[in-house]
Coordinates of C-alpha atoms in Angstrom, one line a residue:
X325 CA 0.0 0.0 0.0
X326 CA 3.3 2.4 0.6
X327 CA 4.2 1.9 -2.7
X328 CA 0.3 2.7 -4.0
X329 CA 0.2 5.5 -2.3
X330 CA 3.7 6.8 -3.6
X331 CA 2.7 6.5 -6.8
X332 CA -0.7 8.2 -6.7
X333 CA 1.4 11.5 -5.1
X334 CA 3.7 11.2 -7.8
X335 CA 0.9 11.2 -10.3
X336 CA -1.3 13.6 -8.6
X337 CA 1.6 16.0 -8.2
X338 CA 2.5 15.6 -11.8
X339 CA -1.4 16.2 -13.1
X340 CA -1.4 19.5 -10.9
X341 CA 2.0 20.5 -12.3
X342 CA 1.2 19.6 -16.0
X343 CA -2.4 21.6 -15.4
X344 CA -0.5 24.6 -13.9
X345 CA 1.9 25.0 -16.5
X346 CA -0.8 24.6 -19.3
X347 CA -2.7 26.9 -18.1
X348 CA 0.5 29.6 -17.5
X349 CA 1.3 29.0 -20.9
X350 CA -1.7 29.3 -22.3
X351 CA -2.0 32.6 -21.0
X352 CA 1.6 33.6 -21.9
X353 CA 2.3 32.5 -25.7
X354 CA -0.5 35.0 -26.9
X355 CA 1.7 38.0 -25.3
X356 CA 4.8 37.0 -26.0
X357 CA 3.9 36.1 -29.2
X358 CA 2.3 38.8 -30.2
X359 CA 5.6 40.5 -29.1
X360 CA 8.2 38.6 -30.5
X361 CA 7.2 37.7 -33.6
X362 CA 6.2 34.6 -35.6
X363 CA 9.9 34.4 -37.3
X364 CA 11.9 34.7 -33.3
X365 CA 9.6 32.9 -31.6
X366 CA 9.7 29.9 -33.8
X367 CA 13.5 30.6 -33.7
X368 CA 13.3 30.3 -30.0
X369 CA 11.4 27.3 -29.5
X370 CA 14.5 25.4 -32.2
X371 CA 17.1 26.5 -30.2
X372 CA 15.0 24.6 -26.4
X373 CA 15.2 21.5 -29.4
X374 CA 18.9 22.0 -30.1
X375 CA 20.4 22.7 -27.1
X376 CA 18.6 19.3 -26.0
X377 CA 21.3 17.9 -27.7
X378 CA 23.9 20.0 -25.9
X379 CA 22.3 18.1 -23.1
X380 CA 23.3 14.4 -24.2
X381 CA 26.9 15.8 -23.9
X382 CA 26.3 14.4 -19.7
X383 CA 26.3 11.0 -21.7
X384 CA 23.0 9.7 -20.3
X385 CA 24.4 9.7 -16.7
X386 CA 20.9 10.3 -15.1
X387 CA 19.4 7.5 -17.1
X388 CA 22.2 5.2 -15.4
X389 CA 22.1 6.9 -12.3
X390 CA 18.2 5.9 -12.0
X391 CA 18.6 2.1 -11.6
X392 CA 21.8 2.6 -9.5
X393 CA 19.8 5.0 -7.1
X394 CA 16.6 2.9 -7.0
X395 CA 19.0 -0.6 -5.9
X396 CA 20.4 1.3 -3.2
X397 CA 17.5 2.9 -1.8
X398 CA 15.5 -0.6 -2.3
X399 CA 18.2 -2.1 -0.5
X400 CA 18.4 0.5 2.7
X401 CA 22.1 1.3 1.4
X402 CA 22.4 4.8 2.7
X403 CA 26.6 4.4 2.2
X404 CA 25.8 3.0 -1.3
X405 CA 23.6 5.9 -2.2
X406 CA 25.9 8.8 -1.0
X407 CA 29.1 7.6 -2.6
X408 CA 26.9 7.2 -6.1
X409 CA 26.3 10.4 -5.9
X410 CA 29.4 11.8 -4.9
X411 CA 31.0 10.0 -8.0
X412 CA 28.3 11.5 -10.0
X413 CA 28.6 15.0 -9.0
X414 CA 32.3 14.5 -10.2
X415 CA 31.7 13.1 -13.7
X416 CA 29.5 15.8 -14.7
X417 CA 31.5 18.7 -13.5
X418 CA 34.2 17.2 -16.1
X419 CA 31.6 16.5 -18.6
X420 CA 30.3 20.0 -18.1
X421 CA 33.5 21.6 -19.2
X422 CA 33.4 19.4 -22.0
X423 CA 29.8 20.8 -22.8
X424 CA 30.9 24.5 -21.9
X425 CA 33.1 24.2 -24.9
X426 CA 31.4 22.2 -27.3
X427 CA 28.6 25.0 -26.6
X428 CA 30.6 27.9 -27.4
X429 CA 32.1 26.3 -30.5
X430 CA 28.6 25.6 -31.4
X431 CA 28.0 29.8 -31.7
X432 CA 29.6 30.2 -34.8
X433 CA 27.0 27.9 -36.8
X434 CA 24.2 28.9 -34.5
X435 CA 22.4 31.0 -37.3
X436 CA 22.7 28.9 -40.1
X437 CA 21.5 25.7 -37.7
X438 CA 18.5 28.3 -36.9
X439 CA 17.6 30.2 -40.2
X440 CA 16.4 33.7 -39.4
X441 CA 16.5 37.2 -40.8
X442 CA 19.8 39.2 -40.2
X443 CA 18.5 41.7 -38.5
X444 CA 18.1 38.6 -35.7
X445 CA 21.2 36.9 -36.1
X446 CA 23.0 38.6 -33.5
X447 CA 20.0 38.7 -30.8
X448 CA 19.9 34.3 -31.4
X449 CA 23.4 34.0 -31.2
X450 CA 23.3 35.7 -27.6
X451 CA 20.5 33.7 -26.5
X452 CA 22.1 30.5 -27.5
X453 CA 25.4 31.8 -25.5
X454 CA 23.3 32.4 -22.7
X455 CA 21.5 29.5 -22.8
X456 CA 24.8 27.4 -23.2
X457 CA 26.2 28.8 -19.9
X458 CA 23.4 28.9 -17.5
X459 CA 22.9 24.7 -18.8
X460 CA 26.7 24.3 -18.0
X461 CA 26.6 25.9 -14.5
X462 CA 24.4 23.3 -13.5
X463 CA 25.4 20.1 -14.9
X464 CA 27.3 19.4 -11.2
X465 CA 24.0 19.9 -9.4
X466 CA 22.1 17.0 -12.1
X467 CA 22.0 14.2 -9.9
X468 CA 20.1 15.6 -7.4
X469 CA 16.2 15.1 -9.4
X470 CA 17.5 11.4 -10.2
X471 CA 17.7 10.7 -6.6
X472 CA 14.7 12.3 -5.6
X473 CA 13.2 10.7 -8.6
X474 CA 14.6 7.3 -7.4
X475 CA 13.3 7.7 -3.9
X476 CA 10.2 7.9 -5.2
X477 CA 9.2 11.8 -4.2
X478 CA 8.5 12.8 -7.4
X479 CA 5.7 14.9 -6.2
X480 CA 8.6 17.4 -4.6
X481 CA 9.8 17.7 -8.3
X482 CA 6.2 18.0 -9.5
X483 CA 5.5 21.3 -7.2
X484 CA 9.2 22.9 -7.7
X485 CA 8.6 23.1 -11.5
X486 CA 5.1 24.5 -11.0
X487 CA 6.7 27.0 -9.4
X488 CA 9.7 26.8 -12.0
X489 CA 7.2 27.3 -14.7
X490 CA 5.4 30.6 -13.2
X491 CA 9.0 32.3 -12.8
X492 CA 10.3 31.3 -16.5
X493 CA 6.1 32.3 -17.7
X494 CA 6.0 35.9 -15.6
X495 CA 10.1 36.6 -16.9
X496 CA 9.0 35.5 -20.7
X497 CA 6.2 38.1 -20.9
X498 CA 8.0 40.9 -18.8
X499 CA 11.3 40.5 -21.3
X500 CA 9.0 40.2 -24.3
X501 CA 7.2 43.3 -24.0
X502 CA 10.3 45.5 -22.7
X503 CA 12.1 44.0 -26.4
X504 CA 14.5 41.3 -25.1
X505 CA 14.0 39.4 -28.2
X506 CA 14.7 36.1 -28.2
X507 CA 17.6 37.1 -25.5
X508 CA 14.8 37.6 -23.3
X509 CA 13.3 34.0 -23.8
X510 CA 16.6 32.6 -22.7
X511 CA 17.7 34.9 -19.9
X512 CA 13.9 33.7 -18.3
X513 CA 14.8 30.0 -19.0
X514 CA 17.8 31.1 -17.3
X515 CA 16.1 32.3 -14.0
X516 CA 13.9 29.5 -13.7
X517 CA 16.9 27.0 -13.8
X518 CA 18.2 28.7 -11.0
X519 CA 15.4 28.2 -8.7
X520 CA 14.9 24.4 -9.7
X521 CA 18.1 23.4 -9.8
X522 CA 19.2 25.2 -6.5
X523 CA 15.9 23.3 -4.4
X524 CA 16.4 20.2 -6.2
X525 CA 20.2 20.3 -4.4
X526 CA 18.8 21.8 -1.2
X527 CA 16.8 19.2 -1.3
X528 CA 19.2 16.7 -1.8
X529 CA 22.1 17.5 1.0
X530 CA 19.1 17.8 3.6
X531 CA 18.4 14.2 2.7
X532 CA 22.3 13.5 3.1
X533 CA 24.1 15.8 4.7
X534 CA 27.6 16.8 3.6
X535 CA 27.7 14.7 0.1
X536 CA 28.5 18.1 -1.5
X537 CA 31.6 18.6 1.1
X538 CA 33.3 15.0 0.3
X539 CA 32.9 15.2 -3.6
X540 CA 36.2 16.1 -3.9
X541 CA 38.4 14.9 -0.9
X542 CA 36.9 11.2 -1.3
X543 CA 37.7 9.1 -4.1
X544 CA 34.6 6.9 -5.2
X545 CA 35.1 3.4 -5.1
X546 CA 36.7 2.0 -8.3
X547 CA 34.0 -0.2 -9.1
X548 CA 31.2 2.0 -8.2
X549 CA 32.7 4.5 -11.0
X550 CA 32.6 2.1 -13.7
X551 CA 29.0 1.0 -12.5
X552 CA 28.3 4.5 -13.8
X553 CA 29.6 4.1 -17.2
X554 CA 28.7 0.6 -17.7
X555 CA 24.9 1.6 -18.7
X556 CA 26.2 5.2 -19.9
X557 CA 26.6 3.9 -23.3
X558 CA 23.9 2.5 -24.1
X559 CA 21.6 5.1 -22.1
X560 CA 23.3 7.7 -24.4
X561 CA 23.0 5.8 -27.4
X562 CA 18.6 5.3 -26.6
X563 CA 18.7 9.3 -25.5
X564 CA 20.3 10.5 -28.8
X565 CA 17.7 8.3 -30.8
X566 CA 15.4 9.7 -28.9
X567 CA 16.6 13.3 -29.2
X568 CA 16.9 13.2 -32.8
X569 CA 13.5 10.5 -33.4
X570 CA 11.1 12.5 -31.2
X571 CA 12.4 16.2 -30.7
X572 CA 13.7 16.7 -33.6
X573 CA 10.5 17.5 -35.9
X574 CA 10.5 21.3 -35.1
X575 CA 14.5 21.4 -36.3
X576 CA 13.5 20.0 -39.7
X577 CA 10.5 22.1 -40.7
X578 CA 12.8 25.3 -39.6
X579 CA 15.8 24.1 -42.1
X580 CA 12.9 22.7 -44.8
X581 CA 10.5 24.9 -44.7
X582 CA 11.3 28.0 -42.3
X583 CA 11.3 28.9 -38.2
X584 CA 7.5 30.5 -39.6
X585 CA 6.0 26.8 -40.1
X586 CA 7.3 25.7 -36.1
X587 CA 4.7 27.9 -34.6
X588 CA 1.2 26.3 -35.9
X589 CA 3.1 23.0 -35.5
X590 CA 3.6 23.7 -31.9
X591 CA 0.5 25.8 -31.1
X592 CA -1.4 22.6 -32.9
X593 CA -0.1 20.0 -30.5
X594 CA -0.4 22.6 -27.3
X595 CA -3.2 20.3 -25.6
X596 CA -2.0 17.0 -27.1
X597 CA 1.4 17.7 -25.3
X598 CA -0.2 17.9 -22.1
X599 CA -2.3 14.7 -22.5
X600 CA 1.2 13.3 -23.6
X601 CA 2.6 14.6 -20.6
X602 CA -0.2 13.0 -18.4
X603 CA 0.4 9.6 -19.8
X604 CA 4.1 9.5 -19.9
X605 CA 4.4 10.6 -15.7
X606 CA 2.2 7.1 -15.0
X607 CA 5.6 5.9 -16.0
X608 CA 7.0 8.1 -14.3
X609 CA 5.4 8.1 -10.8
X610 CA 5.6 4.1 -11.3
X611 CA 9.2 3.6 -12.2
X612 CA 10.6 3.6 -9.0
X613 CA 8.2 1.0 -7.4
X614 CA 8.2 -1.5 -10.5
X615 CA 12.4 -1.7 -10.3
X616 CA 11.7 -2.1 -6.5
X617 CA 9.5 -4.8 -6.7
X618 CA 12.1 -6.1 -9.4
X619 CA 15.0 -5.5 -7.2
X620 CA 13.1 -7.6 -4.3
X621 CA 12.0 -10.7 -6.4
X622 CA 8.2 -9.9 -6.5
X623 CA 7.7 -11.2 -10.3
X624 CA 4.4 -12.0 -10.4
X625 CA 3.1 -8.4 -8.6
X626 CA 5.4 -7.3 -10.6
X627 CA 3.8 -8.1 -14.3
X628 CA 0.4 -7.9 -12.3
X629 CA 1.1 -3.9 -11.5
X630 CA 2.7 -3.8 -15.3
X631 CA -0.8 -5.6 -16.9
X632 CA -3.1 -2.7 -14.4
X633 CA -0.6 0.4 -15.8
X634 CA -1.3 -0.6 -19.2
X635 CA -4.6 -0.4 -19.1
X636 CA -4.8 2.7 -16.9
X637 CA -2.1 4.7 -19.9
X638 CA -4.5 3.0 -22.4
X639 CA -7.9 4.2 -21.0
X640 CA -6.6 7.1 -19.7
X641 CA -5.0 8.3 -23.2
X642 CA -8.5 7.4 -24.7
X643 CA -10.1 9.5 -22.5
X644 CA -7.9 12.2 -22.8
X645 CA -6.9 12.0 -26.6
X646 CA -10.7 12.0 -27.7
X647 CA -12.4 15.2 -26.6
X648 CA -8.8 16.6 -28.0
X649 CA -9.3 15.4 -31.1
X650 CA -12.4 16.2 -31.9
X651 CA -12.5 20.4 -31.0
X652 CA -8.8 21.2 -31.3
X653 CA -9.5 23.1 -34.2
X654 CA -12.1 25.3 -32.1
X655 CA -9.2 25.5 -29.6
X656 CA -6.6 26.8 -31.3
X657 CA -8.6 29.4 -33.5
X658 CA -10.1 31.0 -30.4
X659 CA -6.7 31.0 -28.6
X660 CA -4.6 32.6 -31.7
X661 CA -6.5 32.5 -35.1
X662 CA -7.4 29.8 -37.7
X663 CA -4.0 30.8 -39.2
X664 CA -2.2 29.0 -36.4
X665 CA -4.1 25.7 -37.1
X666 CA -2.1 23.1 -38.6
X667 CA -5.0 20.9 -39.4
X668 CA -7.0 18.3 -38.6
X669 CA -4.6 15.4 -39.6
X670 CA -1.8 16.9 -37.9
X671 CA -4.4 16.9 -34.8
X672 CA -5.2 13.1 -35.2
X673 CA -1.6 12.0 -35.8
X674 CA -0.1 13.5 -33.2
X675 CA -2.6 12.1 -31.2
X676 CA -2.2 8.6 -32.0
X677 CA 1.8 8.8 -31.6
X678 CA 0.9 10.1 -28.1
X679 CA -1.0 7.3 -27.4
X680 CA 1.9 5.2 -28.6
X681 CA 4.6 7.2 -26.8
X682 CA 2.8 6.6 -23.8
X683 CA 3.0 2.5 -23.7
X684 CA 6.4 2.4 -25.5
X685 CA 7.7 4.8 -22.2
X686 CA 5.7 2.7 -20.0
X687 CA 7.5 -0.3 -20.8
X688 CA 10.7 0.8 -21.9
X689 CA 11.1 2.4 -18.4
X690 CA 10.6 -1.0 -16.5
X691 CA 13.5 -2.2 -18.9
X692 CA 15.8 0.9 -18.3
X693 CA 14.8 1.1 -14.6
X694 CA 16.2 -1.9 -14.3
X695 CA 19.2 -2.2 -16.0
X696 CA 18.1 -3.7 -19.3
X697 CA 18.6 -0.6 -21.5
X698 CA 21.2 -2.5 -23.8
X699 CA 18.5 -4.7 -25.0
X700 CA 16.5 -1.3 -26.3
X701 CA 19.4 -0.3 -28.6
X702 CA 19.0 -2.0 -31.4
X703 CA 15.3 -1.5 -32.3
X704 CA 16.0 1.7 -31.2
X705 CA 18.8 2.4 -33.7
X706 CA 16.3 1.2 -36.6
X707 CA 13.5 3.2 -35.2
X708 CA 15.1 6.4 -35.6
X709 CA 16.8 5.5 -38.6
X710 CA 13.1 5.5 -40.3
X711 CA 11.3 7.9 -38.1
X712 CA 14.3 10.7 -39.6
X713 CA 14.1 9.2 -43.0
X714 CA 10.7 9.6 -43.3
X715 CA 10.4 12.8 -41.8
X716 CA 12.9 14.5 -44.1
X717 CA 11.4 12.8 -47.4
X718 CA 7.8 13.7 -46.1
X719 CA 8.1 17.1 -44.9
X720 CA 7.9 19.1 -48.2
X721 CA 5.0 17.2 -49.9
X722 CA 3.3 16.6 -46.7
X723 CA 3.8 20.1 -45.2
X724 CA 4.1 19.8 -41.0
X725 CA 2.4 16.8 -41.0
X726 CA 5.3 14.4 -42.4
X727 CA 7.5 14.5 -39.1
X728 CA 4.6 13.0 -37.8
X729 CA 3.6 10.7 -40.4
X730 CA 7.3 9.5 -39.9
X731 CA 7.2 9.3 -36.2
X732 CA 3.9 6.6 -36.9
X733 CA 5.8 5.1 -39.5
X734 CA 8.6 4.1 -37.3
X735 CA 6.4 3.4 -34.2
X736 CA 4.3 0.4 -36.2
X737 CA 7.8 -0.9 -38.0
X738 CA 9.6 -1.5 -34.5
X739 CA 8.3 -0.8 -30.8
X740 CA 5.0 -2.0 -31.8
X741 CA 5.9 -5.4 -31.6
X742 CA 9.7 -5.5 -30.3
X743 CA 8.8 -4.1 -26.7
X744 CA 6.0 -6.9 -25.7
X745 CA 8.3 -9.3 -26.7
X746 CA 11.2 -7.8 -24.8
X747 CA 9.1 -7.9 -21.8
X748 CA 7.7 -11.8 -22.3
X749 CA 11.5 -12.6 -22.7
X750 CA 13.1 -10.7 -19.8
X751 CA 9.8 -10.3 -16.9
X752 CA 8.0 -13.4 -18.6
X753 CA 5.6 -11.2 -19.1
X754 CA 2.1 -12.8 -20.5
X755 CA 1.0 -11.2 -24.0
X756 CA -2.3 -12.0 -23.5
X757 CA -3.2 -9.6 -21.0
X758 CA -0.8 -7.0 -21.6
X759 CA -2.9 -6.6 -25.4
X760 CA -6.1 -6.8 -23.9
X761 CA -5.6 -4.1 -21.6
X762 CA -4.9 -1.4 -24.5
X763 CA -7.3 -3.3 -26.8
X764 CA -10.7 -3.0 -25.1
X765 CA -10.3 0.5 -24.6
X766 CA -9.2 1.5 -27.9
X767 CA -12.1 -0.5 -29.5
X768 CA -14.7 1.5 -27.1
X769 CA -12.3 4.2 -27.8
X770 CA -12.6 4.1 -31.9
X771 CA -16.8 4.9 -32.3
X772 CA -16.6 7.3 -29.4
X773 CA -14.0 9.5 -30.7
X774 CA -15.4 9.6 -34.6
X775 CA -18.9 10.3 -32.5
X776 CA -17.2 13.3 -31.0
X777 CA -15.7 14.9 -33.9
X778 CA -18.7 14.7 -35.6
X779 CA -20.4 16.6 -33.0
X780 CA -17.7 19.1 -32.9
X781 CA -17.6 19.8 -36.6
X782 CA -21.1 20.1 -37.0
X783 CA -21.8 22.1 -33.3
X784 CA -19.9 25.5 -31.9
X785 CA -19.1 25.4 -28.4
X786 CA -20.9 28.4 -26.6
X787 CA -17.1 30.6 -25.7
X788 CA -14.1 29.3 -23.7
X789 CA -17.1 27.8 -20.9
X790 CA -19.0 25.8 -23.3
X791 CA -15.8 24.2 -24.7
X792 CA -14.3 23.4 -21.2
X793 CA -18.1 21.8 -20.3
X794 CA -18.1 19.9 -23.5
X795 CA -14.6 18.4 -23.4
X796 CA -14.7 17.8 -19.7
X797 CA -18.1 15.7 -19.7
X798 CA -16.1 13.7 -23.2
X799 CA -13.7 12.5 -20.6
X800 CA -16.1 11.8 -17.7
X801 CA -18.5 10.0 -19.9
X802 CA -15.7 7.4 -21.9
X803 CA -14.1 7.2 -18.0
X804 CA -17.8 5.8 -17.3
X805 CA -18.2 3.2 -20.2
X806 CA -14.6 1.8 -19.4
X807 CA -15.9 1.7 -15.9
X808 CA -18.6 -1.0 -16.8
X809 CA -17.1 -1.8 -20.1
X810 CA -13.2 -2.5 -19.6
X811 CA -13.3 -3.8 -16.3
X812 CA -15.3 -6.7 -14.9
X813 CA -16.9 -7.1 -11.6
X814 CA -14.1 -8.5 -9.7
X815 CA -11.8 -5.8 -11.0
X816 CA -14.2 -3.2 -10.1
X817 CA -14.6 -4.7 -6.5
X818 CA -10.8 -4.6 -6.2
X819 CA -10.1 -1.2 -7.5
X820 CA -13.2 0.5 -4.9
X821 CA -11.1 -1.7 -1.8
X822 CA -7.7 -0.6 -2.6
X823 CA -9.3 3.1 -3.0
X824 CA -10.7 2.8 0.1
X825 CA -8.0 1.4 1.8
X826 CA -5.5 4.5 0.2
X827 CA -8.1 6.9 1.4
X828 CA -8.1 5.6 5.0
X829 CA -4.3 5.3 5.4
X830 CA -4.5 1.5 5.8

């Protein structure tokens, strides 16, 4: 029940901070973009997408540090823990030097990586500078969120990027309208690292005191440091595919097609990132627990728990993904114009990688959680080898929607069938139930959702509080048909007791 009730803080904290910062933004892009631009704020949102890959320059060291972290904490290792941590405090100060330089080399192309007018150039290659330094100073203090993370007190990360969020949102307007340019954008981003960053460490030390003193007068033990590196590799490998597979789309419609073309493809998928964003923290409220129950020889819970999250991404992406499908287009045109609508197929395709993304991350972070990543890398290589492929070739007679026609593409060649198997061969994982639970809820899914766009495209929501009534009873009325649909009696029965029992503190 510990572990239950850890994960529905971690979940509940991550709903409220998703919710928060949707809302900020939605309130902020209007403003600043009104004042920045179309050409610079496209330009600004490439440059978040490149320096991402600045970022894999740590060389995956938080993905290994997540299954060290959770063994020694499942384990009751407190020694274990601090002299991981001390070890990886070291490695990224060097490998933030290496990133400090690599960044600033990086300046001279920045503009022809980022196509803009010349009258911009300058104001873009600050930002990137700035953004490149205030990433460096804190690669040392990265290792903090893991172990939180790992701890399974996600919901302390959940509140201190809420409040991250409202800094970077408030600093974003205030240097938009005073003409910071695209400067601006990054000297906010800027601000609001500092206050995560620095409570994520304060944090961290409370929990164990005086790791940040002995960083440098202890050595780490030899074979705790190549531990580290063992899974760095391959972590680095999967987070570069998934860099360039996933995050990528906005760099190749800038170089293709223009910085102009990033905005409706980013104002487009606005509420389909936060249903994204919903479904991918199951995974990660429920990372933690799975590798402990791993760690502590509870296979059977364990693929029961795996079998129950499955179905809860898959009903819970239905009921999300539906009412955004069907009056996205109302959305958007209220919020910033038809002009910033990229479409209905963009709409539906984005939603149904998001659906994907969320049972691929699911799964995939039972394997990296615990220390299989190395079995990913292969399907992951090929994966991103036709999800880039396609996206280039697809772009320019497709317009914004091929980078998402090649994301499906890739999705249905590999993951779709390579992860289930992964997870019959290394958890012995049944099939079976693992299909049926996304199965019966995208079959009730399917009608209800082209039942719902109809409505929408033949029926105007009465202003912002008709739309918010209509979408909001969507998702409480396909949560009540999976209800008595999806689950049976007995599940039903079990669900109400463990509620109960969470609610009471039993």
């Amino acid at each position: 029940m510990a572990r239950t009730r850890r994960f529905v803080l971690n979940y509940v904290g991550s709903i409220a901070n998703q919710f928060f910062l949707a809302g900020v933004g939605l309130l902020t892009t209007k403003l600043v973009l009104q004042w920045l631009g179309e050409e610079r704020y496209g330009a600004f949102r490439v440059t978040q997408d490149w320096l991402g890959y600045l970022v894999l320059l740590e060389l995956a060291l938080g993905g290994t540090l997540h299954p060290m972290l959770a063994k020694a904490l499942g384990r009751g290792d407190p020694t274990m823990v601090r002299q991981t941590l001390q070890a990886a405090v070291r490695a990224y100060f060097r490998l933030g030097l290496f990133a400090l330089f690599a960044g600033l080399a990086s300046a001279l192309i920045i503009t022809r990586l980022i196509p803009v007018a010349p009258a911009h150039a300058g104001e873009l290659r600050g930002a990137w500078l700035l953004a490149v330094l205030g990433m460096v100073f804190f690669f040392p203090l990265a290792p903090f969120r893991p172990l939180i993370e790992a701890n399974q007190r996600g919901y302390w990360i959940a509140g201190l990027c809420s409040c991250q969020g409202l800094v970077i949102a408030v600093l974003s307007v205030l240097f938009a309208w005073t003409g910071w340019g695209i400067f601006g954008q990054s000297l906010a981003m800027v601000f609001g690292s500092v206050w995560l960053y620095g409570s994520i460490t304060w944090l961290g030390t409370r929990q164990y005191p005086g790791v940040l003193r002995g960083i440098f007068k202890e050595t780490p033990d030899l074979e705790l440091r190549r531990s580290l590196w063992d899974l760095s590799w391959p972590t680095l490998v999967r987070a570069l595919c998934f860099q360039i597979g996933l995050m990528s789309d906005t760099i190749v419609i800038a170089l293709m097609l223009g910085p102009v073309f990033v905005v409706p493809f980013f104002v487009t998928q606005r509420l389909i990132s936060l249903a994204q964003n919903q479904l991918r923290n199951i995974s990660g409220a429920s990372w933690a627990g799975m590798a402990e129950l791993h760690v502590q020889g509870f296979q059977d819970l364990f693929n029961r728990r795996l079998v129950e999250l499955t179905g809860l991404v898959a009903v819970l992406g239905m009921a999300g993904l539906a009412p955004v499908v069907a009056y996205n287009g109302h959305f958007v045109r209220w919020w910033l114009g038809a002009n910033h609508y990229g479409g209905d197929l963009v709409t539906g395709l984005a939603a149904v990688n998001t659906f994907l993304l969320a049972l691929f991350t699911l799964w995939s972070g039972c394997m990296v959680g615990t220390g299989h990543v190395r079995l990913l890398l292969p399907i992951t290589l090929i994966s991103t080898a036709i999800n880039l492929a396609a996206s280039v070739i697809l772009v320019r007679p497709l317009g914004i929607a091929g980078p998402l026609v090649g994301t499906l593409a890739a999705a249905l060649c590999t993951y779709v069938w390579y992860l289930p198997l992964v997870l019959k061969r290394v958890f012995e994982t049944k099939l079976g139930p693992l299909m049926c639970a996304i199965l019966v809820p995208v079959l009730l899914g399917l009608p209800y959702v082209a039942g719902l766009w109809w409505i929408a495209h033949n029926h105007e929501p009465e202003g912002w509080m008709g739309l918010a009534v209509e979408m909001g009873s969507a998702i409480l009325l396909y949560l009540a048909l999976a209800w008595w649909v999806v689950l049976n009696r007995e599940k039903r029965v079990e669900l109400m007791t463990r509620t109960r029992a969470l609610l009471l503190g039993a």
